[in-house]
PDB file of C-alpha atoms and ligand atoms in Angstrom:
ATOM      1  CA  MET G   7     170.041  84.546 170.253  1.00 76.00           C
ATOM      2  CA  ASP G   8     169.782  82.531 173.049  1.00 88.00           C
ATOM      3  CA  THR G   9     173.893  81.653 173.980  1.00 92.00           C
ATOM      4  CA  ASP G  10     172.619  78.592 175.879  1.00 94.00           C
ATOM      5  CA  ALA G  11     170.869  77.478 172.827  1.00 95.00           C
ATOM      6  CA  LEU G  12     173.490  77.847 170.780  1.00 97.00           C
ATOM      7  CA  LEU G  13     176.355  76.517 172.716  1.00 97.00           C
ATOM      8  CA  GLY G  14     174.036  73.010 172.967  1.00 97.00           C
ATOM      9  CA  ALA G  15     173.934  73.359 169.588  1.00 98.00           C
ATOM     10  CA  ALA G  16     177.409  73.714 169.069  1.00 98.00           C
ATOM     11  CA  ALA G  17     178.912  71.032 171.306  1.00 98.00           C
ATOM     12  CA  ILE G  18     176.162  68.798 169.481  1.00 98.00           C
ATOM     13  CA  LEU G  19     178.047  69.911 165.916  1.00 97.00           C
ATOM     14  CA  ALA G  20     181.848  69.709 167.485  1.00 97.00           C
ATOM     15  CA  GLU G  21     180.992  65.670 167.583  1.00 96.00           C
ATOM     16  CA  ALA G  22     178.857  65.062 164.276  1.00 97.00           C
ATOM     17  CA  ARG G  23     181.095  62.703 161.643  1.00 96.00           C
ATOM     18  CA  ARG G  24     177.552  63.247 159.596  1.00 97.00           C
ATOM     19  CA  VAL G  25     175.989  66.500 158.519  1.00 98.00           C
ATOM     20  CA  VAL G  26     172.697  67.526 156.626  1.00 98.00           C
ATOM     21  CA  VAL G  27     172.739  71.078 156.255  1.00 98.00           C
ATOM     22  CA  PHE G  28     169.323  71.605 154.931  1.00 98.00           C
ATOM     23  CA  THR G  29     168.389  74.955 152.935  1.00 98.00           C
ATOM     24  CA  GLY G  30     166.017  76.952 151.776  1.00 97.00           C
ATOM     25  CA  ALA G  31     164.426  80.357 150.143  1.00 95.00           C
ATOM     26  CA  GLY G  32     165.463  82.134 153.821  1.00 96.00           C
ATOM     27  CA  ILE G  33     169.419  82.148 153.487  1.00 97.00           C
ATOM     28  CA  SER G  34     169.621  83.870 150.857  1.00 97.00           C
ATOM     29  CA  ALA G  35     166.685  85.976 151.926  1.00 94.00           C
ATOM     30  CA  GLU G  36     170.119  88.554 153.077  1.00 95.00           C
ATOM     31  CA  SER G  37     172.034  87.869 149.402  1.00 96.00           C
ATOM     32  CA  GLY G  38     168.755  89.696 148.164  1.00 92.00           C
ATOM     33  CA  VAL G  39     167.412  86.876 146.337  1.00 91.00           C
ATOM     34  CA  PRO G  40     163.541  87.158 146.135  1.00 80.00           C
ATOM     35  CA  THR G  41     161.698  83.977 146.935  1.00 75.00           C
ATOM     36  CA  PHE G  42     159.671  83.139 143.826  1.00 70.00           C
ATOM     37  CA  ARG G  43     156.846  84.819 144.692  1.00 69.00           C
ATOM     38  CA  ASP G  44     158.532  87.720 145.723  1.00 74.00           C
ATOM     39  CA  ASP G  45     159.907  87.356 142.562  1.00 68.00           C
ATOM     40  CA  LEU G  46     156.955  87.995 140.856  1.00 73.00           C
ATOM     41  CA  THR G  47     157.548  92.637 140.764  1.00 72.00           C
ATOM     42  CA  GLY G  48     156.532  95.409 138.707  1.00 71.00           C
ATOM     43  CA  LEU G  49     155.673  94.100 135.076  1.00 68.00           C
ATOM     44  CA  TRP G  50     155.656  90.122 136.115  1.00 75.00           C
ATOM     45  CA  ALA G  51     152.486  91.015 139.068  1.00 79.00           C
ATOM     46  CA  LEU G  52     150.774  90.191 135.667  1.00 77.00           C
ATOM     47  CA  TYR G  53     150.800  86.661 136.708  1.00 82.00           C
ATOM     48  CA  GLU G  54     150.028  84.541 138.735  1.00 82.00           C
ATOM     49  CA  ALA G  55     153.625  81.597 139.880  1.00 78.00           C
ATOM     50  CA  GLU G  56     151.264  78.490 137.797  1.00 78.00           C
ATOM     51  CA  GLU G  57     151.048  80.686 135.000  1.00 82.00           C
ATOM     52  CA  LEU G  58     155.118  81.088 134.855  1.00 89.00           C
ATOM     53  CA  ALA G  59     155.934  78.095 136.948  1.00 92.00           C
ATOM     54  CA  THR G  60     154.367  74.748 134.941  1.00 93.00           C
ATOM     55  CA  PRO G  61     155.144  73.134 131.958  1.00 94.00           C
ATOM     56  CA  GLU G  62     151.610  73.522 130.447  1.00 94.00           C
ATOM     57  CA  ALA G  63     152.935  77.800 130.908  1.00 94.00           C
ATOM     58  CA  PHE G  64     155.880  76.694 128.725  1.00 96.00           C
ATOM     59  CA  HIS G  65     154.090  74.840 125.880  1.00 95.00           C
ATOM     60  CA  ARG G  66     151.960  77.425 125.976  1.00 94.00           C
ATOM     61  CA  ASP G  67     154.100  80.017 125.739  1.00 93.00           C
ATOM     62  CA  PRO G  68     158.192  79.252 126.074  1.00 96.00           C
ATOM     63  CA  ASP G  69     159.171  82.582 125.381  1.00 94.00           C
ATOM     64  CA  LEU G  70     157.449  84.002 128.577  1.00 92.00           C
ATOM     65  CA  VAL G  71     158.530  81.428 130.581  1.00 94.00           C
ATOM     66  CA  TRP G  72     162.198  81.554 129.523  1.00 94.00           C
ATOM     67  CA  GLY G  73     162.467  84.720 129.720  1.00 91.00           C
ATOM     68  CA  TRP G  74     160.768  85.390 132.861  1.00 89.00           C
ATOM     69  CA  TYR G  75     163.489  82.115 134.163  1.00 92.00           C
ATOM     70  CA  GLU G  76     165.791  84.760 132.716  1.00 91.00           C
ATOM     71  CA  TRP G  77     165.426  87.698 134.758  1.00 88.00           C
ATOM     72  CA  ARG G  78     165.575  86.234 137.713  1.00 89.00           C
ATOM     73  CA  ARG G  79     169.016  84.033 136.929  1.00 92.00           C
ATOM     74  CA  ASN G  80     170.185  87.524 135.720  1.00 90.00           C
ATOM     75  CA  ARG G  81     169.079  88.678 139.214  1.00 88.00           C
ATOM     76  CA  VAL G  82     171.092  85.924 140.738  1.00 93.00           C
ATOM     77  CA  ARG G  83     174.150  86.743 138.923  1.00 93.00           C
ATOM     78  CA  ARG G  84     174.208  90.053 140.689  1.00 92.00           C
ATOM     79  CA  ALA G  85     173.723  88.424 144.409  1.00 96.00           C
ATOM     80  CA  GLU G  86     176.570  87.346 146.495  1.00 97.00           C
ATOM     81  CA  PRO G  87     176.677  84.297 148.777  1.00 98.00           C
ATOM     82  CA  ASN G  88     176.432  85.765 152.303  1.00 98.00           C
ATOM     83  CA  ALA G  89     178.130  84.718 155.586  1.00 98.00           C
ATOM     84  CA  GLY G  90     175.022  81.438 156.237  1.00 98.00           C
ATOM     85  CA  HIS G  91     176.269  80.041 153.095  1.00 98.00           C
ATOM     86  CA  PHE G  92     179.869  80.754 153.416  1.00 98.00           C
ATOM     87  CA  ALA G  93     179.088  79.202 157.107  1.00 98.00           C
ATOM     88  CA  THR G  94     177.802  76.102 155.400  1.00 98.00           C
ATOM     89  CA  ALA G  95     180.481  75.407 153.254  1.00 98.00           C
ATOM     90  CA  ALA G  96     182.803  76.199 156.578  1.00 98.00           C
ATOM     91  CA  ILE G  97     180.861  73.187 158.225  1.00 98.00           C
ATOM     92  CA  GLU G  98     181.576  71.043 154.821  1.00 97.00           C
ATOM     93  CA  ALA G  99     185.027  71.242 155.496  1.00 96.00           C
ATOM     94  CA  MET G 100     185.475  70.928 159.151  1.00 96.00           C
ATOM     95  CA  VAL G 101     182.830  67.712 159.048  1.00 96.00           C
ATOM     96  CA  PRO G 102     184.377  65.838 156.112  1.00 92.00           C
ATOM     97  CA  GLY G 103     181.185  63.380 155.620  1.00 89.00           C
ATOM     98  CA  SER G 104     178.641  66.400 154.928  1.00 97.00           C
ATOM     99  CA  VAL G 105     175.996  67.003 152.755  1.00 98.00           C
ATOM    100  CA  VAL G 106     174.197  70.261 151.881  1.00 98.00           C
ATOM    101  CA  ILE G 107     171.066  70.215 150.879  1.00 98.00           C
ATOM    102  CA  THR G 108     168.557  73.158 149.555  1.00 98.00           C
ATOM    103  CA  GLN G 109     165.561  73.610 147.833  1.00 97.00           C
ATOM    104  CA  ASN G 110     167.134  77.213 146.697  1.00 97.00           C
ATOM    105  CA  VAL G 111     167.460  77.303 142.184  1.00 97.00           C
ATOM    106  CA  ASP G 112     169.898  80.054 143.080  1.00 97.00           C
ATOM    107  CA  ASP G 113     174.493  79.075 142.812  1.00 98.00           C
ATOM    108  CA  LEU G 114     175.043  80.900 145.891  1.00 98.00           C
ATOM    109  CA  HIS G 115     175.738  77.620 148.039  1.00 98.00           C
ATOM    110  CA  GLU G 116     178.460  76.934 144.905  1.00 98.00           C
ATOM    111  CA  ARG G 117     180.247  80.247 144.708  1.00 98.00           C
ATOM    112  CA  ALA G 118     180.517  80.241 148.560  1.00 98.00           C
ATOM    113  CA  GLY G 119     182.708  77.136 147.931  1.00 98.00           C
ATOM    114  CA  SER G 120     180.232  73.962 149.062  1.00 98.00           C
ATOM    115  CA  PRO G 121     181.247  71.756 146.112  1.00 96.00           C
ATOM    116  CA  ALA G 122     178.170  69.666 145.631  1.00 97.00           C
ATOM    117  CA  PRO G 123     174.980  70.642 146.582  1.00 98.00           C
ATOM    118  CA  LEU G 124     172.411  68.666 145.821  1.00 98.00           C
ATOM    119  CA  HIS G 125     169.546  71.278 144.413  1.00 98.00           C
ATOM    120  CA  LEU G 126     166.005  69.679 145.085  1.00 98.00           C
ATOM    121  CA  HIS G 127     163.844  71.855 143.196  1.00 97.00           C
ATOM    122  CA  GLY G 128     166.520  72.043 140.365  1.00 97.00           C
ATOM    123  CA  SER G 129     168.823  74.568 139.192  1.00 97.00           C
ATOM    124  CA  LEU G 130     168.261  77.942 137.474  1.00 96.00           C
ATOM    125  CA  PHE G 131     172.427  77.521 135.713  1.00 95.00           C
ATOM    126  CA  ALA G 132     171.448  73.519 134.435  1.00 96.00           C
ATOM    127  CA  PRO G 133     168.445  74.112 131.462  1.00 97.00           C
ATOM    128  CA  ARG G 134     168.057  71.713 129.586  1.00 97.00           C
ATOM    129  CA  CYS G 135     166.051  70.093 126.431  1.00 97.00           C
ATOM    130  CA  ILE G 136     162.183  68.952 126.628  1.00 96.00           C
ATOM    131  CA  GLY G 137     162.994  65.900 124.273  1.00 96.00           C
ATOM    132  CA  PRO G 138     163.055  62.562 125.788  1.00 95.00           C
ATOM    133  CA  ASP G 139     166.634  62.301 126.774  1.00 95.00           C
ATOM    134  CA  ALA G 140     166.765  66.169 128.536  1.00 95.00           C
ATOM    135  CA  HIS G 141     169.861  67.310 126.981  1.00 97.00           C
ATOM    136  CA  PRO G 142     172.238  69.723 129.201  1.00 96.00           C
ATOM    137  CA  PHE G 143     172.263  72.413 127.366  1.00 95.00           C
ATOM    138  CA  THR G 144     175.642  73.032 126.868  1.00 89.00           C
ATOM    139  CA  GLY G 145     175.436  76.328 124.544  1.00 88.00           C
ATOM    140  CA  THR G 146     175.891  79.740 126.191  1.00 86.00           C
ATOM    141  CA  LEU G 147     173.386  81.717 128.305  1.00 80.00           C
ATOM    142  CA  PRO G 148     172.982  85.084 127.386  1.00 68.00           C
ATOM    143  CA  ASP G 149     173.620  88.004 129.338  1.00 65.00           C
ATOM    144  CA  PRO G 150     171.802  90.447 131.344  1.00 58.00           C
ATOM    145  CA  PRO G 151     169.962  92.211 128.265  1.00 52.00           C
ATOM    146  CA  ALA G 152     170.822  94.629 126.855  1.00 48.00           C
ATOM    147  CA  ASP G 153     168.965  97.972 128.427  1.00 47.00           C
ATOM    148  CA  ALA G 154     170.147  96.412 131.813  1.00 43.00           C
ATOM    149  CA  GLY G 155     173.472  97.599 132.911  1.00 37.00           C
ATOM    150  CA  ALA G 156     174.891  98.369 129.270  1.00 33.00           C
ATOM    151  CA  ASP G 157     176.395 101.877 130.645  1.00 35.00           C
ATOM    152  CA  GLY G 158     178.480  99.045 133.008  1.00 34.00           C
ATOM    153  CA  ASP G 159     176.903 100.134 136.078  1.00 39.00           C
ATOM    154  CA  PRO G 160     174.981  96.502 137.567  1.00 37.00           C
ATOM    155  CA  ASP G 161     172.305  98.149 139.813  1.00 40.00           C
ATOM    156  CA  ALA G 162     171.307  99.394 136.498  1.00 42.00           C
ATOM    157  CA  ALA G 163     170.118  95.855 135.641  1.00 40.00           C
ATOM    158  CA  ALA G 164     167.798  96.057 138.839  1.00 41.00           C
ATOM    159  CA  ASP G 165     166.480  99.929 137.033  1.00 42.00           C
ATOM    160  CA  ALA G 166     165.527  97.967 133.451  1.00 46.00           C
ATOM    161  CA  GLU G 167     162.753  96.568 135.027  1.00 49.00           C
ATOM    162  CA  PRO G 168     159.621  97.785 132.841  1.00 48.00           C
ATOM    163  CA  ASP G 169     156.906  99.426 134.465  1.00 46.00           C
ATOM    164  CA  PRO G 170     153.335  97.567 134.655  1.00 43.00           C
ATOM    165  CA  GLU G 171     151.056 100.597 135.581  1.00 46.00           C
ATOM    166  CA  ALA G 172     153.364 102.392 132.692  1.00 45.00           C
ATOM    167  CA  ASP G 173     152.608  99.410 130.198  1.00 44.00           C
ATOM    168  CA  PRO G 174     149.655  97.965 131.225  1.00 38.00           C
ATOM    169  CA  ASP G 175     149.199  96.095 128.305  1.00 37.00           C
ATOM    170  CA  ALA G 176     152.319  94.132 127.994  1.00 42.00           C
ATOM    171  CA  ASP G 177     152.921  91.620 128.788  1.00 43.00           C
ATOM    172  CA  GLY G 178     156.098  90.468 130.325  1.00 54.00           C
ATOM    173  CA  ARG G 179     159.677  89.892 129.144  1.00 79.00           C
ATOM    174  CA  ARG G 180     159.571  87.660 126.074  1.00 88.00           C
ATOM    175  CA  VAL G 181     162.736  85.814 125.355  1.00 90.00           C
ATOM    176  CA  PRO G 182     162.843  82.945 123.080  1.00 93.00           C
ATOM    177  CA  PRO G 183     164.385  80.220 124.658  1.00 95.00           C
ATOM    178  CA  PRO G 184     167.518  78.817 122.875  1.00 95.00           C
ATOM    179  CA  ARG G 185     167.283  75.333 121.164  1.00 96.00           C
ATOM    180  CA  CYS G 186     169.443  72.424 122.158  1.00 96.00           C
ATOM    181  CA  LEU G 187     173.067  71.531 121.123  1.00 95.00           C
ATOM    182  CA  ALA G 188     172.278  67.516 120.447  1.00 95.00           C
ATOM    183  CA  CYS G 189     168.491  67.504 118.862  1.00 96.00           C
ATOM    184  CA  GLY G 190     167.445  70.662 117.903  1.00 96.00           C
ATOM    185  CA  MET G 191     164.419  70.581 120.803  1.00 97.00           C
ATOM    186  CA  LEU G 192     163.968  73.661 123.144  1.00 97.00           C
ATOM    187  CA  VAL G 193     165.686  74.447 125.732  1.00 97.00           C
ATOM    188  CA  ARG G 194     163.288  74.941 128.953  1.00 98.00           C
ATOM    189  CA  PRO G 195     164.764  75.919 132.148  1.00 97.00           C
ATOM    190  CA  GLY G 196     166.337  73.446 134.146  1.00 97.00           C
ATOM    191  CA  VAL G 197     164.147  73.947 137.608  1.00 97.00           C
ATOM    192  CA  VAL G 198     161.154  71.882 138.799  1.00 96.00           C
ATOM    193  CA  TRP G 199     158.306  73.248 138.028  1.00 95.00           C
ATOM    194  CA  PHE G 200     154.206  72.483 140.032  1.00 90.00           C
ATOM    195  CA  GLY G 201     153.540  69.299 138.910  1.00 89.00           C
ATOM    196  CA  GLU G 202     156.726  67.657 138.487  1.00 94.00           C
ATOM    197  CA  VAL G 203     158.868  65.236 140.540  1.00 95.00           C
ATOM    198  CA  LEU G 204     162.134  66.040 142.003  1.00 97.00           C
ATOM    199  CA  PRO G 205     165.407  64.550 139.908  1.00 96.00           C
ATOM    200  CA  ALA G 206     165.628  61.531 141.169  1.00 96.00           C
ATOM    201  CA  ALA G 207     169.281  61.351 141.793  1.00 96.00           C
ATOM    202  CA  ALA G 208     169.551  64.072 144.187  1.00 98.00           C
ATOM    203  CA  TRP G 209     165.928  63.414 145.717  1.00 98.00           C
ATOM    204  CA  THR G 210     167.503  59.690 146.481  1.00 98.00           C
ATOM    205  CA  GLY G 211     171.170  61.189 147.709  1.00 98.00           C
ATOM    206  CA  ALA G 212     168.589  63.695 150.406  1.00 98.00           C
ATOM    207  CA  ASN G 213     167.151  60.835 151.823  1.00 98.00           C
ATOM    208  CA  GLU G 214     169.883  58.620 152.057  1.00 98.00           C
ATOM    209  CA  ALA G 215     171.877  61.375 153.786  1.00 98.00           C
ATOM    210  CA  ALA G 216     168.791  62.057 156.338  1.00 98.00           C
ATOM    211  CA  ALA G 217     168.517  58.576 157.249  1.00 98.00           C
ATOM    212  CA  ASN G 218     172.374  58.230 158.035  1.00 98.00           C
ATOM    213  CA  CYS G 219     173.249  61.163 159.583  1.00 98.00           C
ATOM    214  CA  ASP G 220     173.567  62.389 163.334  1.00 97.00           C
ATOM    215  CA  VAL G 221     172.915  66.353 163.322  1.00 98.00           C
ATOM    216  CA  LEU G 222     170.662  67.467 160.160  1.00 98.00           C
ATOM    217  CA  LEU G 223     170.551  72.075 160.224  1.00 98.00           C
ATOM    218  CA  THR G 224     167.361  72.903 158.509  1.00 98.00           C
ATOM    219  CA  VAL G 225     167.940  76.991 157.969  1.00 98.00           C
ATOM    220  CA  GLY G 226     165.897  79.338 156.149  1.00 97.00           C
ATOM    221  CA  THR G 227     162.193  77.286 155.156  1.00 96.00           C
ATOM    222  CA  SER G 228     158.990  77.263 156.860  1.00 95.00           C
ATOM    223  CA  GLY G 229     159.147  73.282 155.824  1.00 95.00           C
ATOM    224  CA  VAL G 230     155.802  72.983 154.406  1.00 93.00           C
ATOM    225  CA  VAL G 231     157.018  72.300 150.838  1.00 92.00           C
ATOM    226  CA  TYR G 232     156.860  68.230 150.372  1.00 94.00           C
ATOM    227  CA  PRO G 233     158.362  66.118 149.951  1.00 96.00           C
ATOM    228  CA  ALA G 234     161.387  68.165 150.407  1.00 97.00           C
ATOM    229  CA  ALA G 235     160.468  68.645 153.885  1.00 97.00           C
ATOM    230  CA  GLU G 236     160.207  65.294 154.464  1.00 98.00           C
ATOM    231  CA  LEU G 237     163.914  65.322 154.985  1.00 98.00           C
ATOM    232  CA  PRO G 238     163.634  67.011 158.369  1.00 98.00           C
ATOM    233  CA  ARG G 239     161.449  64.273 159.935  1.00 98.00           C
ATOM    234  CA  ILE G 240     163.248  61.273 159.011  1.00 98.00           C
ATOM    235  CA  ALA G 241     165.963  62.786 160.505  1.00 98.00           C
ATOM    236  CA  ARG G 242     164.658  63.306 163.409  1.00 98.00           C
ATOM    237  CA  ARG G 243     162.956  59.285 163.346  1.00 97.00           C
ATOM    238  CA  THR G 244     166.405  57.463 162.366  1.00 97.00           C
ATOM    239  CA  GLY G 245     167.508  59.345 165.684  1.00 97.00           C
ATOM    240  CA  ALA G 246     169.865  62.571 164.583  1.00 98.00           C
ATOM    241  CA  THR G 247     169.467  65.761 166.395  1.00 98.00           C
ATOM    242  CA  VAL G 248     167.392  67.973 164.174  1.00 98.00           C
ATOM    243  CA  ILE G 249     168.561  71.639 164.622  1.00 98.00           C
ATOM    244  CA  GLN G 250     167.135  74.908 163.490  1.00 98.00           C
ATOM    245  CA  VAL G 251     168.260  78.236 162.412  1.00 98.00           C
ATOM    246  CA  ASN G 252     165.156  80.498 161.185  1.00 97.00           C
ATOM    247  CA  PRO G 253     164.017  83.707 162.954  1.00 96.00           C
ATOM    248  CA  ALA G 254     160.596  83.015 162.833  1.00 95.00           C
ATOM    249  CA  PRO G 255     158.261  79.638 163.961  1.00 96.00           C
ATOM    250  CA  THR G 256     157.793  76.954 161.502  1.00 96.00           C
ATOM    251  CA  ALA G 257     156.186  73.540 160.843  1.00 97.00           C
ATOM    252  CA  LEU G 258     159.710  72.325 161.353  1.00 98.00           C
ATOM    253  CA  ASP G 259     159.872  73.476 165.233  1.00 97.00           C
ATOM    254  CA  VAL G 260     158.127  70.439 166.581  1.00 97.00           C
ATOM    255  CA  VAL G 261     160.520  68.601 164.589  1.00 97.00           C
ATOM    256  CA  SER G 262     163.491  70.243 166.023  1.00 97.00           C
ATOM    257  CA  THR G 263     165.566  69.526 169.311  1.00 97.00           C
ATOM    258  CA  ILE G 264     166.968  72.907 169.217  1.00 97.00           C
ATOM    259  CA  ASN G 265     165.667  76.004 167.419  1.00 97.00           C
ATOM    260  CA  LEU G 266     167.861  78.749 167.052  1.00 98.00           C
ATOM    261  CA  ARG G 267     165.864  81.560 166.360  1.00 97.00           C
ATOM    262  CA  GLY G 268     167.796  84.318 164.061  1.00 97.00           C
ATOM    263  CA  ALA G 269     169.160  85.320 161.205  1.00 97.00           C
ATOM    264  CA  ALA G 270     171.039  82.160 159.334  1.00 98.00           C
ATOM    265  CA  ALA G 271     174.329  85.229 158.041  1.00 98.00           C
ATOM    266  CA  GLU G 272     174.494  85.714 162.232  1.00 98.00           C
ATOM    267  CA  VAL G 273     173.606  82.065 163.754  1.00 98.00           C
ATOM    268  CA  LEU G 274     175.788  79.829 161.371  1.00 98.00           C
ATOM    269  CA  PRO G 275     178.943  82.335 161.736  1.00 98.00           C
ATOM    270  CA  ALA G 276     178.367  81.697 165.069  1.00 98.00           C
ATOM    271  CA  LEU G 277     177.729  78.505 165.530  1.00 98.00           C
ATOM    272  CA  VAL G 278     180.756  77.314 163.323  1.00 98.00           C
ATOM    273  CA  ALA G 279     183.235  79.713 165.232  1.00 98.00           C
ATOM    274  CA  ALA G 280     181.486  78.310 168.682  1.00 97.00           C
ATOM    275  CA  ALA G 281     181.731  74.635 167.108  1.00 96.00           C
ATOM    276  CA  ARG G 282     185.281  74.859 166.517  1.00 91.00           C
TER     277      ARG G 282
HETATM  278  N1  LIG P  20     167.468  83.222 157.674  1.00 90.44           N
HETATM  279  C1  LIG P  20     166.752  82.428 157.924  1.00 90.44           C
HETATM  280  N2  LIG P  20     166.211  82.220 158.084  1.00 90.44           N
HETATM  281  C2  LIG P  20     165.419  82.993 157.311  1.00 90.44           C
HETATM  282  C3  LIG P  20     165.290  84.712 157.130  1.00 90.44           C
HETATM  283  C4  LIG P  20     167.101  84.729 157.159  1.00 90.44           C
HETATM  284  N3  LIG P  20     167.613  86.025 157.491  1.00 90.44           N
HETATM  285  N4  LIG P  20     165.157  85.614 156.439  1.00 90.44           N
HETATM  286  C5  LIG P  20     163.525  84.085 155.892  1.00 90.44           C
HETATM  287  N5  LIG P  20     163.845  83.396 156.895  1.00 90.44           N
HETATM  288  C6  LIG P  20     162.631  81.779 156.910  1.00 90.44           C
HETATM  289  C7  LIG P  20     161.439  82.162 157.150  1.00 90.44           C
HETATM  290  O1  LIG P  20     161.273  83.041 158.406  1.00 90.44           O
HETATM  291  C8  LIG P  20     160.220  81.392 156.114  1.00 90.44           C
HETATM  292  O2  LIG P  20     160.326  79.855 157.192  1.00 90.44           O
HETATM  293  O3  LIG P  20     163.156  81.479 154.972  1.00 90.44           O
HETATM  294  C9  LIG P  20     162.441  81.080 155.113  1.00 90.44           C
HETATM  295  C10 LIG P  20     161.661  80.503 153.812  1.00 90.44           C
HETATM  296  O4  LIG P  20     160.358  80.065 153.963  1.00 90.44           O
HETATM  297  P1  LIG P  20     159.143  79.936 152.077  1.00 90.44           P
HETATM  298  O5  LIG P  20     159.757  80.761 151.549  1.00 90.44           O
HETATM  299  O6  LIG P  20     158.438  78.816 152.273  1.00 90.44           O
HETATM  300  O7  LIG P  20     160.562  79.543 151.256  1.00 90.44           O
HETATM  301  P2  LIG P  20     161.250  77.294 151.221  1.00 90.44           P
HETATM  302  O8  LIG P  20     161.089  77.054 152.649  1.00 90.44           O
HETATM  303  O9  LIG P  20     162.697  77.717 150.876  1.00 90.44           O
HETATM  304  O10 LIG P  20     159.895  77.040 150.138  1.00 90.44           O
HETATM  305  C11 LIG P  20     160.838  75.868 149.625  1.00 90.44           C
HETATM  306  O11 LIG P  20     158.723  76.189 147.921  1.00 90.44           O
HETATM  307  O12 LIG P  20     158.238  78.106 146.915  1.00 90.44           O
HETATM  308  C12 LIG P  20     158.906  77.474 146.566  1.00 90.44           C
HETATM  309  O13 LIG P  20     159.740  76.014 145.744  1.00 90.44           O
HETATM  310  C13 LIG P  20     160.296  76.993 146.331  1.00 90.44           C
HETATM  311  O14 LIG P  20     161.730  75.477 147.083  1.00 90.44           O
HETATM  312  C14 LIG P  20     160.895  76.834 147.156  1.00 90.44           C
HETATM  313  C15 LIG P  20     159.925  75.620 148.213  1.00 90.44           C
END
């Protein structure tokens, strides 16, 4: 880690009154949450992402798509927030005018103490019906399948994944989606699928926060998926300092005022400690 760059970033953070922390898959990497495509393992490797994450896919085979999201949701439930998530919540506590904006569909920011992160790409934990009113699902989401950790060993859930080589003709783990308690329509995952627009309230809030912050921290995102990737650029254009935390070069290197090369779980706590 470049200590001078870290101290420079910390000094700017210490003076900031409005901070945006903009996160992507990299912040959850050290919690063991795979990225969308990396989650296409085992039996799910038989599918392209587009076969599981489009409105057309859900229409064609709701049980397959719901099953895939149940699988992902259960993986996230077994993960824990890491030091990067906790440091993000610490920044919010330190700078009251902070906003956390995430592209992640996990709930690790919330579980680390961030009160209301804006989920640009939706959430695995906010299913809604496919009806015109998009009622939030108020029923209980099922626990992990009985064959996953039924013996009380939480790690057994990871091993419960079917083996495509042992059963090459098998489909994914199909799970029928529940019905909406308000209108009876099918319930769908509350995530943004390919070809869908971002949730309006989250996107509007994110734009306003990016345009009005004095520091935007971009953490663990490749910065290539739009429109989310526009946010660091908006912040930079409107005069904010953009601080990037990422172990690898990204499309946001040129947008960033300061590049802190390293893992979020190491750099963010060090940054917070130095800013205090
Ligand atoms: N700490 C910080 N950054 C990390 C770490 C880490 N420990 N490990 C990996 N990274 C970085 C990678 O170097 C990469 O730049 O995280 C980034 C992850 O990039 P992507 O996989 O492209 O994830 P993201 O930018 O969140 O993708 C945006 O694309 O797949 C869709 O909808 C999905 O929300 C997602 C969107």
